[in-house]
Amino acid sequence: VQLQASGGGLVQAGGSLTLSCAASGRTSNTIAMSWFRQAPGKEREFLAAIRRSGFKYVGDSVKGRFTISRDNANNTAYLHMNGLQPEDTGVYYCATGFVWSTQPTRYDYWGQGTKVTVSS
């Protein structure tokens, strides 16, 4: 399984971005497509996960501002981010695997990361 994340960039505080994660390869048995982020000097943080059925879970730290969706036909997951703040700055990673989990260590496949910078 290969994951390709894209959509990061520089945005002003209060702005919005949508990240994409395209999966390829043997994805049929994977369960969740998830998003994490890692700020400088901090641990990787769970943001949101979504199953093929559309069932989703958004972490408390971003609930109300971030949402997740997926296009099963194109094996792509999206992270829609609104109301971005400087503390949202970091590298955003998508992940997938054979689990439904908020723990990054449980995931088998990772995208390369896409950088999001929010200016004040």
PDB file of C-alpha atoms in Angstrom:
ATOM      1  CA  VAL A   1       0.000   0.000   0.000  1.00  0.00           C
ATOM      2  CA  GLN A   2       1.259   3.447  -0.900  1.00  0.00           C
ATOM      3  CA  LEU A   3      -0.142   6.724   0.348  1.00  0.00           C
ATOM      4  CA  GLN A   4       0.381  10.112  -1.254  1.00  0.00           C
ATOM      5  CA  ALA A   5      -0.562  13.138   0.816  1.00  0.00           C
ATOM      6  CA  SER A   6      -0.972  16.572  -0.689  1.00  0.00           C
ATOM      7  CA  GLY A   7      -2.609  19.928  -0.166  1.00  0.00           C
ATOM      8  CA  GLY A   8      -0.460  21.512   2.486  1.00  0.00           C
ATOM      9  CA  GLY A   9       0.786  25.053   2.299  1.00  0.00           C
ATOM     10  CA  LEU A  10       0.870  28.442   3.943  1.00  0.00           C
ATOM     11  CA  VAL A  11      -2.383  29.917   5.188  1.00  0.00           C
ATOM     12  CA  GLN A  12      -3.314  32.836   7.381  1.00  0.00           C
ATOM     13  CA  ALA A  13      -4.947  32.326  10.743  1.00  0.00           C
ATOM     14  CA  GLY A  14      -8.652  31.746  10.333  1.00  0.00           C
ATOM     15  CA  GLY A  15      -8.192  30.237   6.900  1.00  0.00           C
ATOM     16  CA  SER A  16      -9.013  26.830   5.523  1.00  0.00           C
ATOM     17  CA  LEU A  17      -7.213  24.017   3.764  1.00  0.00           C
ATOM     18  CA  THR A  18      -8.193  20.603   2.481  1.00  0.00           C
ATOM     19  CA  LEU A  19      -5.613  17.851   2.468  1.00  0.00           C
ATOM     20  CA  SER A  20      -5.845  14.799   0.240  1.00  0.00           C
ATOM     21  CA  CYS A  21      -4.473  11.310   0.721  1.00  0.00           C
ATOM     22  CA  ALA A  22      -4.528   8.989  -2.267  1.00  0.00           C
ATOM     23  CA  ALA A  23      -4.033   5.300  -1.562  1.00  0.00           C
ATOM     24  CA  SER A  24      -2.854   2.726  -4.052  1.00  0.00           C
ATOM     25  CA  GLY A  25      -1.864  -0.904  -4.019  1.00  0.00           C
ATOM     26  CA  ARG A  26      -3.505  -3.618  -1.940  1.00  0.00           C
ATOM     27  CA  THR A  27      -5.940  -1.463  -0.030  1.00  0.00           C
ATOM     28  CA  SER A  28      -8.955  -3.759  -0.025  1.00  0.00           C
ATOM     29  CA  ASN A  29      -8.381  -5.128   3.483  1.00  0.00           C
ATOM     30  CA  THR A  30      -7.414  -1.897   5.152  1.00  0.00           C
ATOM     31  CA  ILE A  31      -9.868  -0.505   7.656  1.00  0.00           C
ATOM     32  CA  ALA A  32      -9.289   3.106   8.575  1.00  0.00           C
ATOM     33  CA  MET A  33      -7.805   5.978   6.692  1.00  0.00           C
ATOM     34  CA  SER A  34      -6.567   8.402   9.261  1.00  0.00           C
ATOM     35  CA  TRP A  35      -4.829  11.720   9.666  1.00  0.00           C
ATOM     36  CA  PHE A  36      -2.157  12.665  12.148  1.00  0.00           C
ATOM     37  CA  ARG A  37       0.021  15.695  12.571  1.00  0.00           C
ATOM     38  CA  GLN A  38       3.358  16.361  14.126  1.00  0.00           C
ATOM     39  CA  ALA A  39       4.450  19.765  15.313  1.00  0.00           C
ATOM     40  CA  PRO A  40       8.138  20.511  15.873  1.00  0.00           C
ATOM     41  CA  GLY A  41       9.330  18.893  19.078  1.00  0.00           C
ATOM     42  CA  LYS A  42       6.028  17.169  19.715  1.00  0.00           C
ATOM     43  CA  GLU A  43       4.684  13.666  19.345  1.00  0.00           C
ATOM     44  CA  ARG A  44       2.532  12.613  16.448  1.00  0.00           C
ATOM     45  CA  GLU A  45      -1.060  13.524  17.234  1.00  0.00           C
ATOM     46  CA  PHE A  46      -4.214  11.778  16.051  1.00  0.00           C
ATOM     47  CA  LEU A  47      -6.679  14.014  14.227  1.00  0.00           C
ATOM     48  CA  ALA A  48      -9.369  11.963  12.493  1.00  0.00           C
ATOM     49  CA  ALA A  49     -10.190   8.558  11.046  1.00  0.00           C
ATOM     50  CA  ILE A  50     -12.782   7.222   8.649  1.00  0.00           C
ATOM     51  CA  ARG A  51     -13.898   3.751   7.632  1.00  0.00           C
ATOM     52  CA  ARG A  52     -15.016   2.676   4.176  1.00  0.00           C
ATOM     53  CA  SER A  53     -18.591   2.813   5.425  1.00  0.00           C
ATOM     54  CA  GLY A  54     -18.172   6.496   6.123  1.00  0.00           C
ATOM     55  CA  PHE A  55     -18.161   6.071   9.868  1.00  0.00           C
ATOM     56  CA  LYS A  56     -15.779   8.671  11.207  1.00  0.00           C
ATOM     57  CA  TYR A  57     -14.158   9.845  14.381  1.00  0.00           C
ATOM     58  CA  VAL A  58     -12.591  13.241  14.921  1.00  0.00           C
ATOM     59  CA  GLY A  59     -10.233  13.847  17.790  1.00  0.00           C
ATOM     60  CA  ASP A  60     -11.193  16.240  20.544  1.00  0.00           C
ATOM     61  CA  SER A  61      -8.336  18.633  19.822  1.00  0.00           C
ATOM     62  CA  VAL A  62      -9.743  19.540  16.401  1.00  0.00           C
ATOM     63  CA  LYS A  63     -13.406  18.637  16.713  1.00  0.00           C
ATOM     64  CA  GLY A  64     -15.632  21.373  15.391  1.00  0.00           C
ATOM     65  CA  ARG A  65     -12.920  22.718  13.078  1.00  0.00           C
ATOM     66  CA  PHE A  66     -11.674  19.680  11.143  1.00  0.00           C
ATOM     67  CA  THR A  67     -13.717  17.071   9.327  1.00  0.00           C
ATOM     68  CA  ILE A  68     -12.759  13.954   7.391  1.00  0.00           C
ATOM     69  CA  SER A  69     -14.272  12.409   4.300  1.00  0.00           C
ATOM     70  CA  ARG A  70     -13.323   9.772   1.755  1.00  0.00           C
ATOM     71  CA  ASP A  71     -13.995   8.825  -1.827  1.00  0.00           C
ATOM     72  CA  ASN A  72     -13.933   5.038  -1.948  1.00  0.00           C
ATOM     73  CA  ALA A  73     -14.054   4.927  -5.729  1.00  0.00           C
ATOM     74  CA  ASN A  74     -10.772   6.804  -5.874  1.00  0.00           C
ATOM     75  CA  ASN A  75      -9.256   5.451  -2.650  1.00  0.00           C
ATOM     76  CA  THR A  76      -8.784   8.980  -1.408  1.00  0.00           C
ATOM     77  CA  ALA A  77      -9.337  10.492   2.007  1.00  0.00           C
ATOM     78  CA  TYR A  78      -9.615  14.175   2.742  1.00  0.00           C
ATOM     79  CA  LEU A  79      -9.039  16.308   5.789  1.00  0.00           C
ATOM     80  CA  HIS A  80     -11.036  19.528   5.695  1.00  0.00           C
ATOM     81  CA  MET A  81      -9.555  22.100   8.027  1.00  0.00           C
ATOM     82  CA  ASN A  82     -11.309  25.319   8.981  1.00  0.00           C
ATOM     83  CA  GLY A  83     -10.462  28.058  11.419  1.00  0.00           C
ATOM     84  CA  LEU A  84      -6.770  27.272  11.261  1.00  0.00           C
ATOM     85  CA  GLN A  85      -4.572  28.723  13.963  1.00  0.00           C
ATOM     86  CA  PRO A  86      -0.777  29.006  14.306  1.00  0.00           C
ATOM     87  CA  GLU A  87      -0.817  26.057  16.691  1.00  0.00           C
ATOM     88  CA  ASP A  88      -2.093  23.907  13.821  1.00  0.00           C
ATOM     89  CA  THR A  89       1.272  24.311  12.119  1.00  0.00           C
ATOM     90  CA  GLY A  90       3.032  21.027  11.510  1.00  0.00           C
ATOM     91  CA  VAL A  91       3.507  18.146   9.152  1.00  0.00           C
ATOM     92  CA  TYR A  92       0.299  16.304   8.404  1.00  0.00           C
ATOM     93  CA  TYR A  93       0.416  12.589   7.708  1.00  0.00           C
ATOM     94  CA  CYS A  94      -2.157  10.164   6.444  1.00  0.00           C
ATOM     95  CA  ALA A  95      -2.056   6.546   7.483  1.00  0.00           C
ATOM     96  CA  THR A  96      -3.889   3.323   6.906  1.00  0.00           C
ATOM     97  CA  GLY A  97      -3.775  -0.210   8.119  1.00  0.00           C
ATOM     98  CA  PHE A  98      -5.738  -3.074   9.511  1.00  0.00           C
ATOM     99  CA  VAL A  99      -6.902  -1.292  12.621  1.00  0.00           C
ATOM    100  CA  TRP A 100      -9.324   1.299  13.864  1.00  0.00           C
ATOM    101  CA  SER A 101      -7.166   3.237  16.270  1.00  0.00           C
ATOM    102  CA  THR A 102      -6.004   6.645  17.403  1.00  0.00           C
ATOM    103  CA  GLN A 103      -2.519   5.311  18.131  1.00  0.00           C
ATOM    104  CA  PRO A 104       0.040   5.978  15.398  1.00  0.00           C
ATOM    105  CA  THR A 105       2.036   2.877  16.297  1.00  0.00           C
ATOM    106  CA  ARG A 106      -0.878   0.710  15.222  1.00  0.00           C
ATOM    107  CA  TYR A 107      -0.749   1.815  11.592  1.00  0.00           C
ATOM    108  CA  ASP A 108       1.209  -0.022   8.945  1.00  0.00           C
ATOM    109  CA  TYR A 109       1.319   2.440   6.082  1.00  0.00           C
ATOM    110  CA  TRP A 110       2.112   6.135   6.055  1.00  0.00           C
ATOM    111  CA  GLY A 111       2.162   8.900   3.521  1.00  0.00           C
ATOM    112  CA  GLN A 112       5.173  11.136   3.206  1.00  0.00           C
ATOM    113  CA  GLY A 113       3.583  14.056   5.022  1.00  0.00           C
ATOM    114  CA  THR A 114       2.492  17.450   3.822  1.00  0.00           C
ATOM    115  CA  LYS A 115       3.493  20.612   5.643  1.00  0.00           C
ATOM    116  CA  VAL A 116       0.919  23.097   6.892  1.00  0.00           C
ATOM    117  CA  THR A 117       2.043  26.495   8.120  1.00  0.00           C
ATOM    118  CA  VAL A 118      -0.446  28.885   9.663  1.00  0.00           C
ATOM    119  CA  SER A 119       0.696  32.475  10.020  1.00  0.00           C
ATOM    120  CA  SER A 120      -0.688  34.820  12.636  1.00  0.00           C
TER     121      SER A 120
END
